[in-house]
Amino acid sequence: LAERGHYAEMLPPARQMLERLSDYEQHSDRYHDSSYREPKDSTDRQDYIEFYRSKAQKYIAAAYAAISESGSMEESFRQLEAIVRNAAAREHRARYQAIEQQYETERQRAEARRNALIAWSTGVIGLLAVCFALFALYKHHETRRKNRALVRQIDEAMAYKERYEALLSPQILDTPKGGNAEDTTDTDLFAQIHDTIVREQLYLNPTCDRQMLIDRFGLSKERIGAAFAKGSSHPSLSAYINDLRLEHAYKLLLDQPGLDLGQVAQQSGFSSRKYFGDRFKSRYGMTPSEFRAARQ
């Protein structure tokens, strides 16, 4: 019609086209024909409607321009411009929705990966915790088994020492005085000093040292030193005193299982519970608490 110059005749079919598009927009189910031309979804349908609506408005605007109806032409152009703006807005909205959907998909994937990592980490930590608990339980039982064996060895050693000292005691002379000590061997002198220290429990005195023995036996520090260095198997006087205190603590732990470890340390002549615990473990291979638990 436009090619023939029949512009006025373009208006009715263009308006009818707009009416049909509006009706199709509101009642799309009436136009359902299952053909390949039918839009696949509401988005395609709206794009289809806007495309042909803009074409119809172009026809109307061209017709009004040809017949010199400027008012109607301007109105048609305004409507056409609105259609174009709506189409652009729809395109931007569609792009935004696509980007938003892509972002949501990536977020869900990241969330799934994070949850999978958390689940995996939790599983690994749980498995490690179980393994650690089993290992700790095994080590606990193994330690208790070894400690019981150590306790039996300690008991046997202490019983042997008591029998040995009981046999040796009648052979020990009285404590030497003055010049008598010069004629006594280092071994015999140590045996005599040892008998007195044990019998009188001098080792329980926290101040028991070389000077105390010098005052008690009236011997020179050189003679006392030789008695311990050459007449005994102890490396020093302090080591000897600590051994006697540990043996006393052993008996307290054995005879008084309810006695507090701090009291055991104090009654055995040790200056502190910590020092007592360190010396006990160094001598017997276990702490006083472990020793007590191994006997239960």
PDB file of C-alpha atoms in Angstrom:
ATOM      1  CA  LEU A   1       0.000   0.000   0.000  1.00  0.00           C
ATOM      2  CA  ALA A   2       2.865   2.400   0.781  1.00  0.00           C
ATOM      3  CA  GLU A   3       4.495   1.688  -2.584  1.00  0.00           C
ATOM      4  CA  ARG A   4       1.229   2.522  -4.347  1.00  0.00           C
ATOM      5  CA  GLY A   5       0.800   5.733  -2.363  1.00  0.00           C
ATOM      6  CA  HIS A   6      -2.299   4.492  -0.534  1.00  0.00           C
ATOM      7  CA  TYR A   7      -1.128   5.776   2.821  1.00  0.00           C
ATOM      8  CA  ALA A   8      -4.568   6.383   4.229  1.00  0.00           C
ATOM      9  CA  GLU A   9      -5.415   2.749   3.577  1.00  0.00           C
ATOM     10  CA  MET A  10      -2.441   1.687   5.759  1.00  0.00           C
ATOM     11  CA  LEU A  11      -4.037   3.011   8.915  1.00  0.00           C
ATOM     12  CA  PRO A  12      -6.920   0.499   9.380  1.00  0.00           C
ATOM     13  CA  PRO A  13      -4.795  -2.673   9.016  1.00  0.00           C
ATOM     14  CA  ALA A  14      -2.027  -1.155  11.197  1.00  0.00           C
ATOM     15  CA  ARG A  15      -4.552  -0.266  13.923  1.00  0.00           C
ATOM     16  CA  GLN A  16      -6.118  -3.714  13.587  1.00  0.00           C
ATOM     17  CA  MET A  17      -2.642  -5.195  13.949  1.00  0.00           C
ATOM     18  CA  LEU A  18      -2.150  -3.237  17.193  1.00  0.00           C
ATOM     19  CA  GLU A  19      -5.530  -4.393  18.520  1.00  0.00           C
ATOM     20  CA  ARG A  20      -4.732  -8.009  17.698  1.00  0.00           C
ATOM     21  CA  LEU A  21      -1.343  -7.717  19.383  1.00  0.00           C
ATOM     22  CA  SER A  22      -2.941  -6.220  22.512  1.00  0.00           C
ATOM     23  CA  ASP A  23      -5.528  -9.004  22.563  1.00  0.00           C
ATOM     24  CA  TYR A  24      -2.787 -11.586  22.032  1.00  0.00           C
ATOM     25  CA  GLU A  25      -0.843 -10.006  24.877  1.00  0.00           C
ATOM     26  CA  GLN A  26      -3.806 -10.368  27.246  1.00  0.00           C
ATOM     27  CA  HIS A  27      -5.228 -13.663  25.963  1.00  0.00           C
ATOM     28  CA  SER A  28      -2.342 -15.639  24.515  1.00  0.00           C
ATOM     29  CA  ASP A  29      -4.126 -18.946  25.140  1.00  0.00           C
ATOM     30  CA  ARG A  30      -6.693 -18.073  22.453  1.00  0.00           C
ATOM     31  CA  TYR A  31      -3.969 -18.038  19.807  1.00  0.00           C
ATOM     32  CA  HIS A  32      -2.359 -21.335  20.724  1.00  0.00           C
ATOM     33  CA  ASP A  33      -1.820 -23.399  17.557  1.00  0.00           C
ATOM     34  CA  SER A  34       1.347 -25.465  18.376  1.00  0.00           C
ATOM     35  CA  SER A  35       3.053 -24.246  15.206  1.00  0.00           C
ATOM     36  CA  TYR A  36       6.756 -23.461  14.890  1.00  0.00           C
ATOM     37  CA  ARG A  37       5.881 -19.764  14.770  1.00  0.00           C
ATOM     38  CA  GLU A  38       4.410 -19.759  18.240  1.00  0.00           C
ATOM     39  CA  PRO A  39       6.801 -18.240  20.827  1.00  0.00           C
ATOM     40  CA  LYS A  40       8.326 -20.797  23.183  1.00  0.00           C
ATOM     41  CA  ASP A  41       7.747 -18.868  26.405  1.00  0.00           C
ATOM     42  CA  SER A  42       6.417 -15.598  27.811  1.00  0.00           C
ATOM     43  CA  THR A  43       9.689 -13.772  27.141  1.00  0.00           C
ATOM     44  CA  ASP A  44       9.740 -14.747  23.484  1.00  0.00           C
ATOM     45  CA  ARG A  45       6.036 -13.931  23.243  1.00  0.00           C
ATOM     46  CA  GLN A  46       6.560 -10.427  24.619  1.00  0.00           C
ATOM     47  CA  ASP A  47       9.488  -9.848  22.258  1.00  0.00           C
ATOM     48  CA  TYR A  48       7.293 -11.022  19.372  1.00  0.00           C
ATOM     49  CA  ILE A  49       4.509  -8.623  20.384  1.00  0.00           C
ATOM     50  CA  GLU A  50       6.853  -5.641  20.807  1.00  0.00           C
ATOM     51  CA  PHE A  51       8.525  -6.307  17.465  1.00  0.00           C
ATOM     52  CA  TYR A  52       5.285  -6.303  15.477  1.00  0.00           C
ATOM     53  CA  ARG A  53       3.820  -3.492  17.574  1.00  0.00           C
ATOM     54  CA  SER A  54       6.781  -1.291  16.621  1.00  0.00           C
ATOM     55  CA  LYS A  55       6.287  -2.190  12.956  1.00  0.00           C
ATOM     56  CA  ALA A  56       2.596  -1.260  13.162  1.00  0.00           C
ATOM     57  CA  GLN A  57       3.469   2.069  14.779  1.00  0.00           C
ATOM     58  CA  LYS A  58       6.006   2.720  12.027  1.00  0.00           C
ATOM     59  CA  TYR A  59       3.293   2.118   9.409  1.00  0.00           C
ATOM     60  CA  ILE A  60       0.927   4.476  11.226  1.00  0.00           C
ATOM     61  CA  ALA A  61       3.601   7.172  11.613  1.00  0.00           C
ATOM     62  CA  ALA A  62       4.552   6.869   7.944  1.00  0.00           C
ATOM     63  CA  ALA A  63       0.888   7.100   6.898  1.00  0.00           C
ATOM     64  CA  TYR A  64       0.265  10.242   8.975  1.00  0.00           C
ATOM     65  CA  ALA A  65       3.453  11.789   7.627  1.00  0.00           C
ATOM     66  CA  ALA A  66       2.357  11.077   4.054  1.00  0.00           C
ATOM     67  CA  ILE A  67      -1.118  12.584   4.503  1.00  0.00           C
ATOM     68  CA  SER A  68       0.334  15.569   6.409  1.00  0.00           C
ATOM     69  CA  GLU A  69      -1.414  14.980   9.735  1.00  0.00           C
ATOM     70  CA  SER A  70       1.421  16.195  11.916  1.00  0.00           C
ATOM     71  CA  GLY A  71      -0.450  15.846  15.203  1.00  0.00           C
ATOM     72  CA  SER A  72      -1.304  12.213  14.624  1.00  0.00           C
ATOM     73  CA  MET A  73       2.166  11.603  13.222  1.00  0.00           C
ATOM     74  CA  GLU A  74       3.843  13.031  16.349  1.00  0.00           C
ATOM     75  CA  GLU A  75       1.587  10.927  18.537  1.00  0.00           C
ATOM     76  CA  SER A  76       2.510   7.853  16.518  1.00  0.00           C
ATOM     77  CA  PHE A  77       6.185   8.675  16.865  1.00  0.00           C
ATOM     78  CA  ARG A  78       5.780   9.116  20.613  1.00  0.00           C
ATOM     79  CA  GLN A  79       4.097   5.733  20.817  1.00  0.00           C
ATOM     80  CA  LEU A  80       6.816   4.252  18.640  1.00  0.00           C
ATOM     81  CA  GLU A  81       9.459   5.822  20.872  1.00  0.00           C
ATOM     82  CA  ALA A  82       7.738   4.372  23.932  1.00  0.00           C
ATOM     83  CA  ILE A  83       7.733   0.959  22.284  1.00  0.00           C
ATOM     84  CA  VAL A  84      11.438   1.263  21.532  1.00  0.00           C
ATOM     85  CA  ARG A  85      12.171   2.346  25.106  1.00  0.00           C
ATOM     86  CA  ASN A  86      10.125  -0.551  26.444  1.00  0.00           C
ATOM     87  CA  ALA A  87      11.961  -2.932  24.156  1.00  0.00           C
ATOM     88  CA  ALA A  88      15.328  -1.543  25.286  1.00  0.00           C
ATOM     89  CA  ALA A  89      14.247  -1.744  28.903  1.00  0.00           C
ATOM     90  CA  ARG A  90      13.122  -5.324  28.384  1.00  0.00           C
ATOM     91  CA  GLU A  91      16.444  -6.157  26.773  1.00  0.00           C
ATOM     92  CA  HIS A  92      18.395  -4.614  29.654  1.00  0.00           C
ATOM     93  CA  ARG A  93      16.160  -6.357  32.151  1.00  0.00           C
ATOM     94  CA  ALA A  94      16.644  -9.662  30.359  1.00  0.00           C
ATOM     95  CA  ARG A  95      20.405  -9.177  30.369  1.00  0.00           C
ATOM     96  CA  TYR A  96      20.353  -8.258  34.054  1.00  0.00           C
ATOM     97  CA  GLN A  97      18.245 -11.309  34.858  1.00  0.00           C
ATOM     98  CA  ALA A  98      20.614 -13.504  32.859  1.00  0.00           C
ATOM     99  CA  ILE A  99      23.618 -12.089  34.720  1.00  0.00           C
ATOM    100  CA  GLU A 100      21.803 -12.432  38.029  1.00  0.00           C
ATOM    101  CA  GLN A 101      20.859 -16.015  37.212  1.00  0.00           C
ATOM    102  CA  GLN A 102      24.464 -16.761  36.256  1.00  0.00           C
ATOM    103  CA  TYR A 103      25.657 -15.192  39.509  1.00  0.00           C
ATOM    104  CA  GLU A 104      23.143 -17.234  41.490  1.00  0.00           C
ATOM    105  CA  THR A 105      24.268 -20.391  39.708  1.00  0.00           C
ATOM    106  CA  GLU A 106      27.903 -19.640  40.509  1.00  0.00           C
ATOM    107  CA  ARG A 107      26.979 -18.813  44.092  1.00  0.00           C
ATOM    108  CA  GLN A 108      25.156 -22.121  44.462  1.00  0.00           C
ATOM    109  CA  ARG A 109      28.114 -23.963  42.965  1.00  0.00           C
ATOM    110  CA  ALA A 110      30.498 -22.175  45.322  1.00  0.00           C
ATOM    111  CA  GLU A 111      28.180 -22.954  48.233  1.00  0.00           C
ATOM    112  CA  ALA A 112      28.049 -26.593  47.188  1.00  0.00           C
ATOM    113  CA  ARG A 113      31.841 -26.725  46.943  1.00  0.00           C
ATOM    114  CA  ARG A 114      32.157 -25.055  50.337  1.00  0.00           C
ATOM    115  CA  ASN A 115      29.684 -27.480  51.915  1.00  0.00           C
ATOM    116  CA  ALA A 116      31.478 -30.402  50.297  1.00  0.00           C
ATOM    117  CA  LEU A 117      34.799 -29.108  51.631  1.00  0.00           C
ATOM    118  CA  ILE A 118      33.319 -28.629  55.101  1.00  0.00           C
ATOM    119  CA  ALA A 119      31.826 -32.121  55.015  1.00  0.00           C
ATOM    120  CA  TRP A 120      35.128 -33.582  53.838  1.00  0.00           C
ATOM    121  CA  SER A 121      37.086 -31.633  56.456  1.00  0.00           C
ATOM    122  CA  THR A 122      34.648 -32.667  59.170  1.00  0.00           C
ATOM    123  CA  GLY A 123      34.948 -36.275  58.095  1.00  0.00           C
ATOM    124  CA  VAL A 124      38.732 -36.134  58.073  1.00  0.00           C
ATOM    125  CA  ILE A 125      38.838 -34.373  61.447  1.00  0.00           C
ATOM    126  CA  GLY A 126      36.376 -36.897  62.849  1.00  0.00           C
ATOM    127  CA  LEU A 127      38.447 -39.782  61.498  1.00  0.00           C
ATOM    128  CA  LEU A 128      41.625 -38.255  62.902  1.00  0.00           C
ATOM    129  CA  ALA A 129      39.894 -37.722  66.245  1.00  0.00           C
ATOM    130  CA  VAL A 130      38.807 -41.367  66.332  1.00  0.00           C
ATOM    131  CA  CYS A 131      42.307 -42.515  65.357  1.00  0.00           C
ATOM    132  CA  PHE A 132      43.836 -40.247  67.990  1.00  0.00           C
ATOM    133  CA  ALA A 133      41.396 -41.495  70.630  1.00  0.00           C
ATOM    134  CA  LEU A 134      42.164 -45.120  69.758  1.00  0.00           C
ATOM    135  CA  PHE A 135      45.891 -44.390  69.763  1.00  0.00           C
ATOM    136  CA  ALA A 136      45.618 -42.563  73.092  1.00  0.00           C
ATOM    137  CA  LEU A 137      43.623 -45.473  74.536  1.00  0.00           C
ATOM    138  CA  TYR A 138      46.215 -47.922  73.256  1.00  0.00           C
ATOM    139  CA  LYS A 139      49.068 -45.831  74.672  1.00  0.00           C
ATOM    140  CA  HIS A 140      47.227 -45.536  77.979  1.00  0.00           C
ATOM    141  CA  HIS A 141      46.813 -49.303  78.269  1.00  0.00           C
ATOM    142  CA  GLU A 142      50.372 -49.861  77.071  1.00  0.00           C
ATOM    143  CA  THR A 143      51.720 -47.355  79.591  1.00  0.00           C
ATOM    144  CA  ARG A 144      49.729 -48.939  82.406  1.00  0.00           C
ATOM    145  CA  ARG A 145      51.010 -52.381  81.400  1.00  0.00           C
ATOM    146  CA  LYS A 146      54.610 -51.166  81.383  1.00  0.00           C
ATOM    147  CA  ASN A 147      54.114 -49.301  84.656  1.00  0.00           C
ATOM    148  CA  ARG A 148      52.749 -52.450  86.314  1.00  0.00           C
ATOM    149  CA  ALA A 149      55.821 -54.316  85.130  1.00  0.00           C
ATOM    150  CA  LEU A 150      58.035 -51.531  86.516  1.00  0.00           C
ATOM    151  CA  VAL A 151      56.193 -51.632  89.833  1.00  0.00           C
ATOM    152  CA  ARG A 152      56.837 -55.377  90.109  1.00  0.00           C
ATOM    153  CA  GLN A 153      60.521 -54.798  89.394  1.00  0.00           C
ATOM    154  CA  ILE A 154      60.676 -52.001  91.972  1.00  0.00           C
ATOM    155  CA  ASP A 155      58.953 -54.195  94.561  1.00  0.00           C
ATOM    156  CA  GLU A 156      61.416 -57.006  93.902  1.00  0.00           C
ATOM    157  CA  ALA A 157      64.396 -54.642  94.085  1.00  0.00           C
ATOM    158  CA  MET A 158      63.198 -53.079  97.347  1.00  0.00           C
ATOM    159  CA  ALA A 159      62.544 -56.497  98.884  1.00  0.00           C
ATOM    160  CA  TYR A 160      66.016 -57.669  97.861  1.00  0.00           C
ATOM    161  CA  LYS A 161      67.636 -54.548  99.329  1.00  0.00           C
ATOM    162  CA  GLU A 162      65.798 -54.965 102.633  1.00  0.00           C
ATOM    163  CA  ARG A 163      66.943 -58.593 102.900  1.00  0.00           C
ATOM    164  CA  TYR A 164      70.511 -57.591 102.029  1.00  0.00           C
ATOM    165  CA  GLU A 165      70.629 -54.818 104.643  1.00  0.00           C
ATOM    166  CA  ALA A 166      69.086 -57.141 107.240  1.00  0.00           C
ATOM    167  CA  LEU A 167      71.909 -59.623 106.663  1.00  0.00           C
ATOM    168  CA  LEU A 168      74.557 -56.875 106.640  1.00  0.00           C
ATOM    169  CA  SER A 169      73.367 -55.036 109.760  1.00  0.00           C
ATOM    170  CA  PRO A 170      74.818 -57.411 112.422  1.00  0.00           C
ATOM    171  CA  GLN A 171      78.273 -57.063 110.839  1.00  0.00           C
ATOM    172  CA  ILE A 172      78.328 -53.253 111.060  1.00  0.00           C
ATOM    173  CA  LEU A 173      80.336 -51.796 113.947  1.00  0.00           C
ATOM    174  CA  ASP A 174      79.279 -48.879 116.051  1.00  0.00           C
ATOM    175  CA  THR A 175      79.797 -45.425 114.633  1.00  0.00           C
ATOM    176  CA  PRO A 176      83.512 -44.517 114.908  1.00  0.00           C
ATOM    177  CA  LYS A 177      84.636 -41.628 117.040  1.00  0.00           C
ATOM    178  CA  GLY A 178      87.784 -39.571 116.716  1.00  0.00           C
ATOM    179  CA  GLY A 179      90.852 -41.536 115.666  1.00  0.00           C
ATOM    180  CA  ASN A 180      89.009 -44.843 115.290  1.00  0.00           C
ATOM    181  CA  ALA A 181      87.833 -43.687 111.877  1.00  0.00           C
ATOM    182  CA  GLU A 182      91.412 -43.523 110.573  1.00  0.00           C
ATOM    183  CA  ASP A 183      91.795 -47.296 110.930  1.00  0.00           C
ATOM    184  CA  THR A 184      88.478 -47.999 109.167  1.00  0.00           C
ATOM    185  CA  THR A 185      88.293 -48.606 105.430  1.00  0.00           C
ATOM    186  CA  ASP A 186      86.180 -46.308 103.285  1.00  0.00           C
ATOM    187  CA  THR A 187      83.718 -49.127 102.601  1.00  0.00           C
ATOM    188  CA  ASP A 188      83.272 -50.004 106.290  1.00  0.00           C
ATOM    189  CA  LEU A 189      83.035 -46.353 107.238  1.00  0.00           C
ATOM    190  CA  PHE A 190      80.318 -45.774 104.678  1.00  0.00           C
ATOM    191  CA  ALA A 191      78.436 -48.846 105.943  1.00  0.00           C
ATOM    192  CA  GLN A 192      78.571 -47.518 109.510  1.00  0.00           C
ATOM    193  CA  ILE A 193      77.478 -44.018 108.461  1.00  0.00           C
ATOM    194  CA  HIS A 194      74.714 -45.491 106.303  1.00  0.00           C
ATOM    195  CA  ASP A 195      73.425 -47.650 109.162  1.00  0.00           C
ATOM    196  CA  THR A 196      73.156 -44.624 111.451  1.00  0.00           C
ATOM    197  CA  ILE A 197      71.516 -42.407 108.812  1.00  0.00           C
ATOM    198  CA  VAL A 198      68.907 -45.063 108.034  1.00  0.00           C
ATOM    199  CA  ARG A 199      68.280 -46.084 111.641  1.00  0.00           C
ATOM    200  CA  GLU A 200      67.844 -42.496 112.825  1.00  0.00           C
ATOM    201  CA  GLN A 201      66.202 -41.385 109.553  1.00  0.00           C
ATOM    202  CA  LEU A 202      68.545 -38.427 109.280  1.00  0.00           C
ATOM    203  CA  TYR A 203      67.759 -38.195 105.548  1.00  0.00           C
ATOM    204  CA  LEU A 204      64.245 -36.934 106.365  1.00  0.00           C
ATOM    205  CA  ASN A 205      65.752 -33.714 107.667  1.00  0.00           C
ATOM    206  CA  PRO A 206      65.601 -31.176 104.776  1.00  0.00           C
ATOM    207  CA  THR A 207      68.955 -29.749 105.973  1.00  0.00           C
ATOM    208  CA  CYS A 208      70.767 -33.087 105.817  1.00  0.00           C
ATOM    209  CA  ASP A 209      74.093 -32.367 104.081  1.00  0.00           C
ATOM    210  CA  ARG A 210      77.860 -32.867 104.412  1.00  0.00           C
ATOM    211  CA  GLN A 211      78.172 -30.396 107.319  1.00  0.00           C
ATOM    212  CA  MET A 212      75.433 -32.167 109.252  1.00  0.00           C
ATOM    213  CA  LEU A 213      77.283 -35.487 108.891  1.00  0.00           C
ATOM    214  CA  ILE A 214      80.570 -33.872 109.902  1.00  0.00           C
ATOM    215  CA  ASP A 215      78.918 -32.566 113.079  1.00  0.00           C
ATOM    216  CA  ARG A 216      77.091 -35.829 113.723  1.00  0.00           C
ATOM    217  CA  PHE A 217      80.058 -38.198 113.311  1.00  0.00           C
ATOM    218  CA  GLY A 218      82.932 -35.887 114.212  1.00  0.00           C
ATOM    219  CA  LEU A 219      84.775 -36.588 110.968  1.00  0.00           C
ATOM    220  CA  SER A 220      86.559 -34.278 108.579  1.00  0.00           C
ATOM    221  CA  LYS A 221      84.938 -33.328 105.311  1.00  0.00           C
ATOM    222  CA  GLU A 222      87.728 -35.180 103.468  1.00  0.00           C
ATOM    223  CA  ARG A 223      87.005 -38.411 105.379  1.00  0.00           C
ATOM    224  CA  ILE A 224      83.284 -38.063 104.786  1.00  0.00           C
ATOM    225  CA  GLY A 225      83.916 -37.358 101.108  1.00  0.00           C
ATOM    226  CA  ALA A 226      86.179 -40.389 100.734  1.00  0.00           C
ATOM    227  CA  ALA A 227      83.632 -42.648 102.437  1.00  0.00           C
ATOM    228  CA  PHE A 228      81.000 -41.743  99.860  1.00  0.00           C
ATOM    229  CA  ALA A 229      83.304 -41.388  96.838  1.00  0.00           C
ATOM    230  CA  LYS A 230      85.334 -44.606  97.395  1.00  0.00           C
ATOM    231  CA  GLY A 231      83.270 -46.652  99.803  1.00  0.00           C
ATOM    232  CA  SER A 232      79.866 -46.464  98.092  1.00  0.00           C
ATOM    233  CA  SER A 233      78.311 -46.742  94.640  1.00  0.00           C
ATOM    234  CA  HIS A 234      76.637 -43.351  94.930  1.00  0.00           C
ATOM    235  CA  PRO A 235      78.041 -40.537  92.733  1.00  0.00           C
ATOM    236  CA  SER A 236      77.533 -37.909  95.447  1.00  0.00           C
ATOM    237  CA  LEU A 237      76.178 -37.327  98.923  1.00  0.00           C
ATOM    238  CA  SER A 238      73.107 -35.500  97.569  1.00  0.00           C
ATOM    239  CA  ALA A 239      72.316 -38.427  95.245  1.00  0.00           C
ATOM    240  CA  TYR A 240      72.615 -40.809  98.208  1.00  0.00           C
ATOM    241  CA  ILE A 241      70.263 -38.695 100.346  1.00  0.00           C
ATOM    242  CA  ASN A 242      67.742 -38.440  97.496  1.00  0.00           C
ATOM    243  CA  ASP A 243      67.786 -42.219  97.025  1.00  0.00           C
ATOM    244  CA  LEU A 244      66.941 -42.744 100.700  1.00  0.00           C
ATOM    245  CA  ARG A 245      64.162 -40.168 100.495  1.00  0.00           C
ATOM    246  CA  LEU A 246      62.724 -41.817  97.376  1.00  0.00           C
ATOM    247  CA  GLU A 247      62.738 -45.205  99.095  1.00  0.00           C
ATOM    248  CA  HIS A 248      60.904 -43.650 102.022  1.00  0.00           C
ATOM    249  CA  ALA A 249      58.382 -42.081  99.599  1.00  0.00           C
ATOM    250  CA  TYR A 250      57.942 -45.485  97.964  1.00  0.00           C
ATOM    251  CA  LYS A 251      56.945 -46.981 101.302  1.00  0.00           C
ATOM    252  CA  LEU A 252      54.545 -44.114 102.025  1.00  0.00           C
ATOM    253  CA  LEU A 253      52.849 -44.563  98.637  1.00  0.00           C
ATOM    254  CA  LEU A 254      52.633 -48.278  99.319  1.00  0.00           C
ATOM    255  CA  ASP A 255      51.391 -48.114 102.904  1.00  0.00           C
ATOM    256  CA  GLN A 256      49.255 -44.941 102.706  1.00  0.00           C
ATOM    257  CA  PRO A 257      47.560 -44.856  99.269  1.00  0.00           C
ATOM    258  CA  GLY A 258      45.273 -42.004 100.343  1.00  0.00           C
ATOM    259  CA  LEU A 259      48.081 -39.661 101.377  1.00  0.00           C
ATOM    260  CA  ASP A 260      48.353 -36.487  99.297  1.00  0.00           C
ATOM    261  CA  LEU A 261      51.450 -36.352  97.081  1.00  0.00           C
ATOM    262  CA  GLY A 262      52.434 -33.012  98.578  1.00  0.00           C
ATOM    263  CA  GLN A 263      52.424 -34.613 102.021  1.00  0.00           C
ATOM    264  CA  VAL A 264      54.386 -37.576 100.685  1.00  0.00           C
ATOM    265  CA  ALA A 265      57.035 -35.173  99.389  1.00  0.00           C
ATOM    266  CA  GLN A 266      57.167 -33.226 102.659  1.00  0.00           C
ATOM    267  CA  GLN A 267      57.309 -36.313 104.887  1.00  0.00           C
ATOM    268  CA  SER A 268      60.077 -37.757 102.709  1.00  0.00           C
ATOM    269  CA  GLY A 269      62.301 -34.706 103.179  1.00  0.00           C
ATOM    270  CA  PHE A 270      61.856 -33.089  99.745  1.00  0.00           C
ATOM    271  CA  SER A 271      61.656 -29.324  99.522  1.00  0.00           C
ATOM    272  CA  SER A 272      58.791 -29.295  96.980  1.00  0.00           C
ATOM    273  CA  ARG A 273      56.283 -31.586  95.329  1.00  0.00           C
ATOM    274  CA  LYS A 274      57.639 -30.774  91.856  1.00  0.00           C
ATOM    275  CA  TYR A 275      61.216 -31.646  92.771  1.00  0.00           C
ATOM    276  CA  PHE A 276      59.966 -34.836  94.391  1.00  0.00           C
ATOM    277  CA  GLY A 277      58.026 -35.758  91.214  1.00  0.00           C
ATOM    278  CA  ASP A 278      61.034 -35.090  88.980  1.00  0.00           C
ATOM    279  CA  ARG A 279      63.374 -37.182  91.155  1.00  0.00           C
ATOM    280  CA  PHE A 280      60.820 -40.001  91.465  1.00  0.00           C
ATOM    281  CA  LYS A 281      60.328 -40.254  87.693  1.00  0.00           C
ATOM    282  CA  SER A 282      64.072 -40.108  87.086  1.00  0.00           C
ATOM    283  CA  ARG A 283      64.625 -42.970  89.554  1.00  0.00           C
ATOM    284  CA  TYR A 284      61.629 -45.236  88.843  1.00  0.00           C
ATOM    285  CA  GLY A 285      60.638 -44.320  85.276  1.00  0.00           C
ATOM    286  CA  MET A 286      57.172 -43.005  86.199  1.00  0.00           C
ATOM    287  CA  THR A 287      55.590 -40.207  88.173  1.00  0.00           C
ATOM    288  CA  PRO A 288      54.247 -40.782  91.697  1.00  0.00           C
ATOM    289  CA  SER A 289      50.694 -40.543  90.309  1.00  0.00           C
ATOM    290  CA  GLU A 290      51.438 -43.179  87.665  1.00  0.00           C
ATOM    291  CA  PHE A 291      53.057 -45.382  90.297  1.00  0.00           C
ATOM    292  CA  ARG A 292      49.999 -45.119  92.501  1.00  0.00           C
ATOM    293  CA  ALA A 293      47.644 -45.818  89.546  1.00  0.00           C
ATOM    294  CA  ALA A 294      49.695 -48.849  88.469  1.00  0.00           C
ATOM    295  CA  ARG A 295      49.199 -50.466  91.865  1.00  0.00           C
ATOM    296  CA  GLN A 296      45.416 -50.221  91.676  1.00  0.00           C
TER     297      GLN A 296
END
